[in-house]
Coordinates of N, CA and C in Angstrom, one line a residue:
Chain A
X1 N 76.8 194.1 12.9 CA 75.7 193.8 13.8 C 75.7 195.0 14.9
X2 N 74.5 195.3 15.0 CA 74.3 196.7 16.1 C 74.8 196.3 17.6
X3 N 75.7 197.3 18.1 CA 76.3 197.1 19.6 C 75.9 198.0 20.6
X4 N 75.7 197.5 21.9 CA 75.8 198.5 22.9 C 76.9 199.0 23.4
X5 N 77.6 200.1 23.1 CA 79.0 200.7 23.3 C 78.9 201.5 24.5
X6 N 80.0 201.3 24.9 CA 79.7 201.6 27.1 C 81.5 202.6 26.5
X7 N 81.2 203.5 27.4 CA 82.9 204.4 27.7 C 82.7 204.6 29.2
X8 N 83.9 205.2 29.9 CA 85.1 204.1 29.3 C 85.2 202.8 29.6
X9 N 86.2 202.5 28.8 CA 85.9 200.6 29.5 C 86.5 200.8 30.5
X10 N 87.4 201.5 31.4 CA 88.1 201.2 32.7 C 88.0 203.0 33.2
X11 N 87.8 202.7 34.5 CA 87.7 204.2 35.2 C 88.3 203.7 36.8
X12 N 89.2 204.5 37.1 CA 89.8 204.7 38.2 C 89.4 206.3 38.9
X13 N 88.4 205.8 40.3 CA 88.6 206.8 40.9 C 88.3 206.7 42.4
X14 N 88.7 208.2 43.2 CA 88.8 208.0 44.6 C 87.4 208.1 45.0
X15 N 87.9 207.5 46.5 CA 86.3 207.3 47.0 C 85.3 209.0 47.7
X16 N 84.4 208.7 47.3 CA 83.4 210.1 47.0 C 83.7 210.7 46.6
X17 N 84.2 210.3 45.3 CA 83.9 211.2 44.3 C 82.7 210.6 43.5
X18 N 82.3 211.4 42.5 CA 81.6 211.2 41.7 C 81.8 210.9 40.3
X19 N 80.6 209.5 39.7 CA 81.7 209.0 38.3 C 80.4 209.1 37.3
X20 N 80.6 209.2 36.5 CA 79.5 208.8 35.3 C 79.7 208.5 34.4
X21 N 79.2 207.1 33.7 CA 79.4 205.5 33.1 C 78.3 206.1 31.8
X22 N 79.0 206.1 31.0 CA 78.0 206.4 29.7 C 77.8 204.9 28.5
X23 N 76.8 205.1 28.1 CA 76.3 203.8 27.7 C 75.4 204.8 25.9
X24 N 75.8 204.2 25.0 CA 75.3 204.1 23.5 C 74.0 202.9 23.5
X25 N 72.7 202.5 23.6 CA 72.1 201.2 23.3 C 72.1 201.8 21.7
X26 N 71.5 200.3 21.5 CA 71.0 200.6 19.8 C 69.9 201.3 19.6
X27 N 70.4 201.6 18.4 CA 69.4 203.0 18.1 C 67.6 202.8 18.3
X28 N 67.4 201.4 17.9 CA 65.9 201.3 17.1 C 65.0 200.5 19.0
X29 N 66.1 200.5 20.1 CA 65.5 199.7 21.4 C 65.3 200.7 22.1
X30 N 64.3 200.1 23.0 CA 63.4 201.0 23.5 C 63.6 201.4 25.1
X31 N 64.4 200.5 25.4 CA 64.3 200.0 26.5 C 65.5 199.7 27.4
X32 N 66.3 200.4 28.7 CA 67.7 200.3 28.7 C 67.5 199.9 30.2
X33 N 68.8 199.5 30.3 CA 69.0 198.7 31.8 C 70.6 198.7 32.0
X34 N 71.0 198.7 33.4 CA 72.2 199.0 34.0 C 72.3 197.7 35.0
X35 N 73.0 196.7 34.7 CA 73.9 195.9 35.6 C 74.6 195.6 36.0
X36 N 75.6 195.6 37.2 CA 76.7 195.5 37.9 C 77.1 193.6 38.4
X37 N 78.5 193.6 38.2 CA 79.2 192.4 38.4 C 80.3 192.8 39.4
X38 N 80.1 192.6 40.7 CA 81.6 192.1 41.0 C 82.1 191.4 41.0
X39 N 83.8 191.2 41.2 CA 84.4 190.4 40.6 C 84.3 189.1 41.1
X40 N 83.9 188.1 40.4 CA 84.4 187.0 41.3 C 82.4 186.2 41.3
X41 N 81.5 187.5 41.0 CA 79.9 187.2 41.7 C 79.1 187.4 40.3
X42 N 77.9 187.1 40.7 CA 77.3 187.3 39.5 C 77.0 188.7 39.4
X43 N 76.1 188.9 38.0 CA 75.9 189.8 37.3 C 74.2 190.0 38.3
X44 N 74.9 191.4 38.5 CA 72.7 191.8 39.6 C 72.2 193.0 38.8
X45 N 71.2 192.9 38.5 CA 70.3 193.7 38.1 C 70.5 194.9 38.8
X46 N 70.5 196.6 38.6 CA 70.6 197.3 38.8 C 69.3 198.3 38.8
X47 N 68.8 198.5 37.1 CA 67.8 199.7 36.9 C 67.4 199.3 35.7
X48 N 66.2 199.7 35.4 CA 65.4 199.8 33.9 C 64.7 201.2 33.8
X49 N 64.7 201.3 32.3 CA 64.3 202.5 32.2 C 63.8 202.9 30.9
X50 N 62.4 202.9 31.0 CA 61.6 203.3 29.7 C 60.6 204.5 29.6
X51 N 60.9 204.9 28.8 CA 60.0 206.1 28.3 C 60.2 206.8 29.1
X52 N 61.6 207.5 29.1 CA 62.1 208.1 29.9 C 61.8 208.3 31.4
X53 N 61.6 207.2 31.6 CA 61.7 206.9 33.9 C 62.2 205.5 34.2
X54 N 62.5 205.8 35.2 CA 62.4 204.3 35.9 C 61.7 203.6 35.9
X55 N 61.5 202.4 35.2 CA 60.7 201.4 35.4 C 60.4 200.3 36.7
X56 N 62.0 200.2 37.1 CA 62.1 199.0 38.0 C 64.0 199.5 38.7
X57 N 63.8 199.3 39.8 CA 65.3 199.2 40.4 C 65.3 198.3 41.7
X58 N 67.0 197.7 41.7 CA 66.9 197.2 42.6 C 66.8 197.9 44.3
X59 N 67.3 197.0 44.9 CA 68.2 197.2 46.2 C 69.2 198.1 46.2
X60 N 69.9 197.5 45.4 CA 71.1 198.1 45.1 C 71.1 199.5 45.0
X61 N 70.2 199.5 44.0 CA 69.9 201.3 43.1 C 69.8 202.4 43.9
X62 N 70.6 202.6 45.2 CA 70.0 203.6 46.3 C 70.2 205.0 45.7
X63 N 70.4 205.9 46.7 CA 69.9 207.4 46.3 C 71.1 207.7 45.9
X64 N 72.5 206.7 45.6 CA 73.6 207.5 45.4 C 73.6 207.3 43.8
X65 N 72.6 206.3 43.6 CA 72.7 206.5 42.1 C 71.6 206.9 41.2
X66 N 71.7 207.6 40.3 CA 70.6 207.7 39.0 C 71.3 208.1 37.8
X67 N 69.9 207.7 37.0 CA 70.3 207.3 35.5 C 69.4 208.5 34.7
X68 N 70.0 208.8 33.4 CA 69.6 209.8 32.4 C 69.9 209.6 31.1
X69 N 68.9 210.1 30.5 CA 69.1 210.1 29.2 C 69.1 210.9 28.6
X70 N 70.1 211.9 28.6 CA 70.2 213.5 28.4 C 70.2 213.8 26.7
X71 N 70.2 212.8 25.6 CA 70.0 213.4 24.4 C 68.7 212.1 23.9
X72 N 68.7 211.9 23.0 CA 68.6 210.8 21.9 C 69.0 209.5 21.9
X73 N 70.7 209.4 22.0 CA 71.2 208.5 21.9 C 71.9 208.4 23.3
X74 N 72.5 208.4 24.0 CA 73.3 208.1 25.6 C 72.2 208.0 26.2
X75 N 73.1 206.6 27.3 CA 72.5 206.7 28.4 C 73.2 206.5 29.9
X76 N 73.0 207.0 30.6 CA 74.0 207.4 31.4 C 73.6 206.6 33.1
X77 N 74.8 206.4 33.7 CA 74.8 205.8 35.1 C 75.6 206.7 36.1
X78 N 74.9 207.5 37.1 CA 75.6 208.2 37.7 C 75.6 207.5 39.2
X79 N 77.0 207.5 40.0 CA 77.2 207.5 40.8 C 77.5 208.8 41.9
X80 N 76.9 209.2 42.6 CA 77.1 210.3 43.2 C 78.3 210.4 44.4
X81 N 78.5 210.1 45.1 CA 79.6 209.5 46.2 C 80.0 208.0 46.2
X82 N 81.0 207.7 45.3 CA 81.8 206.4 45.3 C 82.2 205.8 46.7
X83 N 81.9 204.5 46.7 CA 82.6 204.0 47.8 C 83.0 202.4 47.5
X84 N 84.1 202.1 48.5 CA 85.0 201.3 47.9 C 84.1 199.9 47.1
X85 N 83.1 199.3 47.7 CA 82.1 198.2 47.7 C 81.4 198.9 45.9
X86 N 81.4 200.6 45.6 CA 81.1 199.7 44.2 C 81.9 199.3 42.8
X87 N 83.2 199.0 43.6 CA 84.0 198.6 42.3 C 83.4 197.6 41.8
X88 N 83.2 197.8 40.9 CA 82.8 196.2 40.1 C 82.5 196.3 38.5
X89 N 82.8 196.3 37.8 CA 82.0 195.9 36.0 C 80.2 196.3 36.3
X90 N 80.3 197.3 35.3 CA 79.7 197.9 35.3 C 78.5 197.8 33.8
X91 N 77.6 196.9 33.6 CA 77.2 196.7 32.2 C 75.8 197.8 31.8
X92 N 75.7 197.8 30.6 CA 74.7 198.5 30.1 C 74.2 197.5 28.9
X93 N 72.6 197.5 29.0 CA 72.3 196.8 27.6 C 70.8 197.4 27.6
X94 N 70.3 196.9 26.3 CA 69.1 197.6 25.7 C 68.7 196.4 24.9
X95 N 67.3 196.8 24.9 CA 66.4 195.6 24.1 C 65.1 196.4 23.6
X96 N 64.6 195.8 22.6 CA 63.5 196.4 21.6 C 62.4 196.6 22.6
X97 N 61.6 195.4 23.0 CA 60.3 195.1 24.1 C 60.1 193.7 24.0
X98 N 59.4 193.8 24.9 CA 59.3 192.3 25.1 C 60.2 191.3 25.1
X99 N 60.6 189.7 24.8 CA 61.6 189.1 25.3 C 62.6 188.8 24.5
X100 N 62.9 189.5 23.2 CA 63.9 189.4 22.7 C 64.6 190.6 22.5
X101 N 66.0 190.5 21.7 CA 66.3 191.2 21.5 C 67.4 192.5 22.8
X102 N 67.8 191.5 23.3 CA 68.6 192.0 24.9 C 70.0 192.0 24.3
X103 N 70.7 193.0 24.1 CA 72.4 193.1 24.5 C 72.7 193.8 25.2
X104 N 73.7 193.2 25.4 CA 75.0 194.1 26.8 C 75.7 194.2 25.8
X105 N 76.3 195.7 26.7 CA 77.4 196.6 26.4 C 79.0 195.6 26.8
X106 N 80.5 195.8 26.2 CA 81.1 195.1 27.1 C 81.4 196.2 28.4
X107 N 80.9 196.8 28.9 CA 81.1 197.0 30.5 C 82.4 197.9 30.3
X108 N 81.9 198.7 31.9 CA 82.8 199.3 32.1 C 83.4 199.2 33.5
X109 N 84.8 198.9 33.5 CA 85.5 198.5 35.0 C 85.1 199.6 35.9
X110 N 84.6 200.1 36.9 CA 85.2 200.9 37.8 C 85.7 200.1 39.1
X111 N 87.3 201.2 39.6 CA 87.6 200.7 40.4 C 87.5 201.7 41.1
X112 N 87.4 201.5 42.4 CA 87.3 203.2 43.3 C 88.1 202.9 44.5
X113 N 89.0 203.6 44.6 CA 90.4 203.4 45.9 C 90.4 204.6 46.6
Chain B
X1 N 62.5 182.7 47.3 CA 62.6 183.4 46.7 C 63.3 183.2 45.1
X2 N 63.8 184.4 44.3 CA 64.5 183.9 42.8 C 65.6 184.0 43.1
X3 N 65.6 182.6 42.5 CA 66.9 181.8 42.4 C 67.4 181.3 41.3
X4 N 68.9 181.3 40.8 CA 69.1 180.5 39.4 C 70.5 179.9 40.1
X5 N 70.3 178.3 40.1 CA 71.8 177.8 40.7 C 72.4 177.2 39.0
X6 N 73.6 177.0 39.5 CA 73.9 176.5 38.1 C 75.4 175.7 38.7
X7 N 75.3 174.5 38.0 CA 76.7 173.2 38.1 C 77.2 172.7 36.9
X8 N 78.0 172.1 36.5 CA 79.1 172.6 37.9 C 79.7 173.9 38.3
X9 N 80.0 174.4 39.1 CA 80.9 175.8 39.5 C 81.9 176.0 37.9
X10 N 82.8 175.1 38.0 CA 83.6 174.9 36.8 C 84.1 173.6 36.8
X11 N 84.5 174.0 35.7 CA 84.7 172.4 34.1 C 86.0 172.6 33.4
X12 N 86.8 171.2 33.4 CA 87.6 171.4 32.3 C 87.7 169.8 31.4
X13 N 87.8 170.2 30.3 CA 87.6 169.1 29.4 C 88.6 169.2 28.4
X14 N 88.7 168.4 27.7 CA 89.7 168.5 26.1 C 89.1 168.7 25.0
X15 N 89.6 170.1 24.3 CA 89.6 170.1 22.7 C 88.9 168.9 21.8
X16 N 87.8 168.8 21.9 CA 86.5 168.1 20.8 C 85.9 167.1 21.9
X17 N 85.6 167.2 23.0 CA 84.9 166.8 23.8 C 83.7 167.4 24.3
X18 N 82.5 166.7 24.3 CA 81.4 167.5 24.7 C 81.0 167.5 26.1
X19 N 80.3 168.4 26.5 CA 79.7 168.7 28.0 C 79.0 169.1 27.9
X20 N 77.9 168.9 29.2 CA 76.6 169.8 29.7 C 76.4 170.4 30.9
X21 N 76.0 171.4 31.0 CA 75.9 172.6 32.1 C 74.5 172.5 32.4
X22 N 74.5 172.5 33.6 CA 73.0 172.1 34.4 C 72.7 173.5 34.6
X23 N 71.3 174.2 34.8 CA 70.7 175.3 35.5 C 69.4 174.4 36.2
X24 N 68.8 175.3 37.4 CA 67.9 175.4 38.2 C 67.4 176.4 38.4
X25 N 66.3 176.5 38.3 CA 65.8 178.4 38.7 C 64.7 178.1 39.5
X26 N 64.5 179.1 40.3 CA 63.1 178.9 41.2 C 62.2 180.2 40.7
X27 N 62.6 180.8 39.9 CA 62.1 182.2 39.7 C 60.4 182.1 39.2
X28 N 59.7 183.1 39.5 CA 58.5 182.5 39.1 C 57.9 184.4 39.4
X29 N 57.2 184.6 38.4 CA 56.0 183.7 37.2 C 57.4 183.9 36.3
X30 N 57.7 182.9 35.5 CA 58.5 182.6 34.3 C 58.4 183.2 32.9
X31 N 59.0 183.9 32.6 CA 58.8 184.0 31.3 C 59.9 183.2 30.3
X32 N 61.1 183.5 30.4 CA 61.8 182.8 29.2 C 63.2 182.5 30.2
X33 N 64.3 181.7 29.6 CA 65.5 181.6 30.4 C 66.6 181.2 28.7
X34 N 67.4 182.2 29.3 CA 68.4 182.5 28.1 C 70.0 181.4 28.7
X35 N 70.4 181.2 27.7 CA 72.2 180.7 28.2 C 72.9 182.1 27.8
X36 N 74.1 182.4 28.5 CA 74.6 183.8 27.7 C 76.2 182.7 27.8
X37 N 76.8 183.4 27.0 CA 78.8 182.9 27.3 C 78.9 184.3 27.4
X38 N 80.0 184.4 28.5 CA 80.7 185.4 28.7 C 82.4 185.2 29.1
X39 N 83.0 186.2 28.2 CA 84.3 185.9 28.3 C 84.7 187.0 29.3
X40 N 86.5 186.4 29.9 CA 86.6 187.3 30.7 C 86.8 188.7 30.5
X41 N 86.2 189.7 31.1 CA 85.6 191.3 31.0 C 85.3 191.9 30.2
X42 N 84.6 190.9 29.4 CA 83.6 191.5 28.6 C 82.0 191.0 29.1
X43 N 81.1 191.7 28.5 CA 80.0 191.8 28.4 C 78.8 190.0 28.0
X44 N 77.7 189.7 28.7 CA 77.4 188.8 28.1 C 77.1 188.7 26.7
X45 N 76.9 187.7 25.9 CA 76.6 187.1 24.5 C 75.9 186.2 24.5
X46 N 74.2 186.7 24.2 CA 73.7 185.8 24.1 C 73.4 184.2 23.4
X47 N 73.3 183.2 24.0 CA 73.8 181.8 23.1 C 72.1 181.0 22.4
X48 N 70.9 181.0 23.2 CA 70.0 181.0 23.1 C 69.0 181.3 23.8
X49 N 67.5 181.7 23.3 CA 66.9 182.2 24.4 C 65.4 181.3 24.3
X50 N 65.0 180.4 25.4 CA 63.9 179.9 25.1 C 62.8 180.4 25.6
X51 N 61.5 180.1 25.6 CA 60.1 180.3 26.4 C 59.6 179.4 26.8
X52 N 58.5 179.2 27.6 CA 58.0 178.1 28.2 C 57.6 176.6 28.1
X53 N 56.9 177.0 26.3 CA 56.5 176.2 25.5 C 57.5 175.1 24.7
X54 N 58.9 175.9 24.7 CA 60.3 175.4 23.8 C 60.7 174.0 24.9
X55 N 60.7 173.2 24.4 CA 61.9 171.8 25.3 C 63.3 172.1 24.8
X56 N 64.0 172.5 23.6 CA 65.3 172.4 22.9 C 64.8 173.7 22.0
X57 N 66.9 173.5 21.9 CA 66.9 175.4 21.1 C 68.0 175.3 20.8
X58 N 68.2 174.6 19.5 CA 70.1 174.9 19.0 C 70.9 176.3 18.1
X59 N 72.2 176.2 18.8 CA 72.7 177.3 18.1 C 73.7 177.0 17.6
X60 N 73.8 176.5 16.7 CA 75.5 176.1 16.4 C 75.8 174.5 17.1
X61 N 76.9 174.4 17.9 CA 77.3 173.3 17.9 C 76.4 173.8 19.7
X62 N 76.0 174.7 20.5 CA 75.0 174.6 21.5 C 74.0 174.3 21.3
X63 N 73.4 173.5 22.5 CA 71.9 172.9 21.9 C 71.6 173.2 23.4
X64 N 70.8 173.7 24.1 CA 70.2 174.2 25.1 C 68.4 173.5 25.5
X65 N 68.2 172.8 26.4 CA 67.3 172.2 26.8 C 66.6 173.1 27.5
X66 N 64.9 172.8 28.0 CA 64.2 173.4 29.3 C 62.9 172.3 29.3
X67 N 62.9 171.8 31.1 CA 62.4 171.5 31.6 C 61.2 172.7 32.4
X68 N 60.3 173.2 31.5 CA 59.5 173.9 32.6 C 58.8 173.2 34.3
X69 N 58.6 172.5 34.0 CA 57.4 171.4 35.0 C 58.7 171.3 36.1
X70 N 60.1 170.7 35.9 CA 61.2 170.5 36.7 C 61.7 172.0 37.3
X71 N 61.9 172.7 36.2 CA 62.4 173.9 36.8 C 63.8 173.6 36.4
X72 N 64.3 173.0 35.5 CA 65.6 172.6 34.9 C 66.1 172.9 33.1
X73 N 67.0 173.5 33.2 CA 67.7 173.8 31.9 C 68.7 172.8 31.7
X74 N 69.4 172.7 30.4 CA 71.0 172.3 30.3 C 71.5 173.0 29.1
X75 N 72.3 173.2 29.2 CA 73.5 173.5 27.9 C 74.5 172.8 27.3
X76 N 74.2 171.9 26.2 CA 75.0 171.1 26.0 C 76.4 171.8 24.8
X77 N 77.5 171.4 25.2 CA 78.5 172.0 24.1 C 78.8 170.7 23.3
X78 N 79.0 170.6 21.9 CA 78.9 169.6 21.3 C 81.0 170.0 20.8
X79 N 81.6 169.1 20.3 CA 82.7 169.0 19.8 C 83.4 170.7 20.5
X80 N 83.8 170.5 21.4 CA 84.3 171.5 22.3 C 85.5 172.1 21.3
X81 N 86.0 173.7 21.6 CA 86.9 174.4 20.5 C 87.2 174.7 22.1
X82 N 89.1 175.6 21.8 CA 89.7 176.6 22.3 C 88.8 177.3 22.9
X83 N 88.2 178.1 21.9 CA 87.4 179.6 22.2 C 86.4 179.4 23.0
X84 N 86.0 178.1 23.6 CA 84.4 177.8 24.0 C 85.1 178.2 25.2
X85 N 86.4 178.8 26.3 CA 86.6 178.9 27.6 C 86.0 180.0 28.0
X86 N 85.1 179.9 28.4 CA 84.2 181.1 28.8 C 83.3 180.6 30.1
X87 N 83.0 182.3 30.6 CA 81.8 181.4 31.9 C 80.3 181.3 30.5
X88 N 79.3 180.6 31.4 CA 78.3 179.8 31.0 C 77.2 180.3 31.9
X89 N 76.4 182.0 31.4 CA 75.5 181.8 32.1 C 74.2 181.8 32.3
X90 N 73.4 181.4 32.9 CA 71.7 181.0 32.8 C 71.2 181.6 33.3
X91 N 70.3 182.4 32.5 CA 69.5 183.4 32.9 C 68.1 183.9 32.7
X92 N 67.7 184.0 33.9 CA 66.1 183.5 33.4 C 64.9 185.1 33.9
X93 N 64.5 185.2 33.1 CA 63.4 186.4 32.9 C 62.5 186.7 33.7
X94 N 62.2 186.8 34.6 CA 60.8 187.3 35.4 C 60.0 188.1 34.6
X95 N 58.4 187.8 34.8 CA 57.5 188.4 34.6 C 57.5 189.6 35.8
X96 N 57.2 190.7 35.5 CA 56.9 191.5 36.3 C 56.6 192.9 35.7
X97 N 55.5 193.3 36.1 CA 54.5 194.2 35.6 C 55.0 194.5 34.3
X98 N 55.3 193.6 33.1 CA 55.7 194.0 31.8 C 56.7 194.1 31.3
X99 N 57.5 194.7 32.3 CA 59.3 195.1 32.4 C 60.0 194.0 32.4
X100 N 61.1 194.3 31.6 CA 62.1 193.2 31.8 C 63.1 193.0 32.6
X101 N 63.1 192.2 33.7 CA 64.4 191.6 34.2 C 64.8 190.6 34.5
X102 N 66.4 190.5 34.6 CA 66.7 189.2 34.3 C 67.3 189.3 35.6
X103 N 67.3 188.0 36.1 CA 68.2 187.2 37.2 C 68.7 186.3 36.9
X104 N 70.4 186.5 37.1 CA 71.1 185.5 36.7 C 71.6 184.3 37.6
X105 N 72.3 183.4 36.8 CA 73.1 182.4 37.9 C 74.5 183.1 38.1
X106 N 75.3 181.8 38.6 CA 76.4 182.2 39.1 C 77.4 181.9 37.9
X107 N 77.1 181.0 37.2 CA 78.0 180.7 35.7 C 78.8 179.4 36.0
X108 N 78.7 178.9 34.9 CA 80.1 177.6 35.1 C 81.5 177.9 34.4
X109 N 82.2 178.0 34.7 CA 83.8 178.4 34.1 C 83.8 177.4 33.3
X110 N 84.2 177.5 32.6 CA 84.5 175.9 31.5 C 85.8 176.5 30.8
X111 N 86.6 175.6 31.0 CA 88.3 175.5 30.4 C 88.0 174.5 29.2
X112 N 88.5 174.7 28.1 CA 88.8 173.9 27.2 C 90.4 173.5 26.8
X113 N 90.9 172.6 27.3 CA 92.2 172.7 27.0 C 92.6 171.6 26.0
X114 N 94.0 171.9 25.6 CA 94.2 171.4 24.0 C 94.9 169.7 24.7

């Protein structure tokens, strides 16, 4: 069965620095999105992103972060200056269009100390 | 504003016992509301996904209700297993200019113990 494959699954780093969460969707979806969980809270919406732009972002999504899709296949979450508030699970998933067809990645931990 | 509450917080039950997980959403305009299990630190898995029109949606030994008109879901687990200890979460779709997003709940922990 087709996966969305996230690297790495665990990232340790210091604060301001800069990290970047790479995400595989499946090949044949059109459509990719970045969610964050801290621990303990739910899962919040982050960013969407079709035909190569932003579709929709949250609150959250401020200027320290953006997303890319530098080949074909990857898709990428950049954080520009880490700070301690965004440690948290970090998901990626993709979906064809419309309302089916949605998986997540299993995530990737970042912790930032 | 959107909201998805969901009860109990957490659940523990015995090995072949069944339960149901309540959702509430206020989210609106509505498009569909999914159940996901998620185990700890991995990624969600979707369990079923309904639309407006669906009352019931089974998947296995899950059988997932929707109350559009109430604004209420459930998730029922039928002869409960080991593996079913996962959070439980409800998650419901917004319409919004075409795009997809989801807003989730908070999840119910459910323990299955032997």
């Amino acid at each position: 069965e087709p996966e969305v494959t996230q690297t790495p699954s665990h990232q340790v780093t210091q604060m301001g620095q800069e990290v970047i969460l790479r995400c595989v969707p499946i090949s044949n979806h059109l459509y990719f999105y970045w969610y964050r969980q801290i621990l303990g809270q739910k899962v919040e919406f982050l960013v969407s992103f079709y035909n190569n732009e932003i579709s929709e972002k949250s609150e959250i999504f401020d200027d320290q972060f953006s997303v890319e899709r530098p080949d074909g296949s990857n898709f990428t979450l950049k954080i520009r200056s880490t700070k301690l508030e965004d440690s948290a699970m970090y998901f990626c998933a993709s979906s064809v269009q419309g309302n089916y067809g949605y998986t997540f990645g299993s995530g990737t931990r970042l912790t930032v100390v | 504003k959107n909201q998805v509450e969901q009860s109990p917080q957490s659940l523990i039950i015995l090995e072949g016992k069944n339960c149901t997980l309540q959702c509430n959403y206020t989210v609106s305009p509505f498009s569909n509301l999914r159940w996901y299990k998620q185990d700890t630190g991995r990624g969600p898995v979707s369990l079923t996904i309904m639309t407006f029109s669906e009352n019931t949606k089974s998947n296995g030994r899950y059988t997932a209700t929707l109350d559009a008109d109430t604004k209420q879901s459930s998730l029922h687990i039928t002869a409960s297993q080991l593996s079913d200890s996962a959070s439980y979460i409800c998650v419901v779709r917004k319409v919004n200019t075409g795009f997809q997003k989801l807003v989730f709940g908070t999840g119910t922990r459910l323990l299955v113990s032997p």
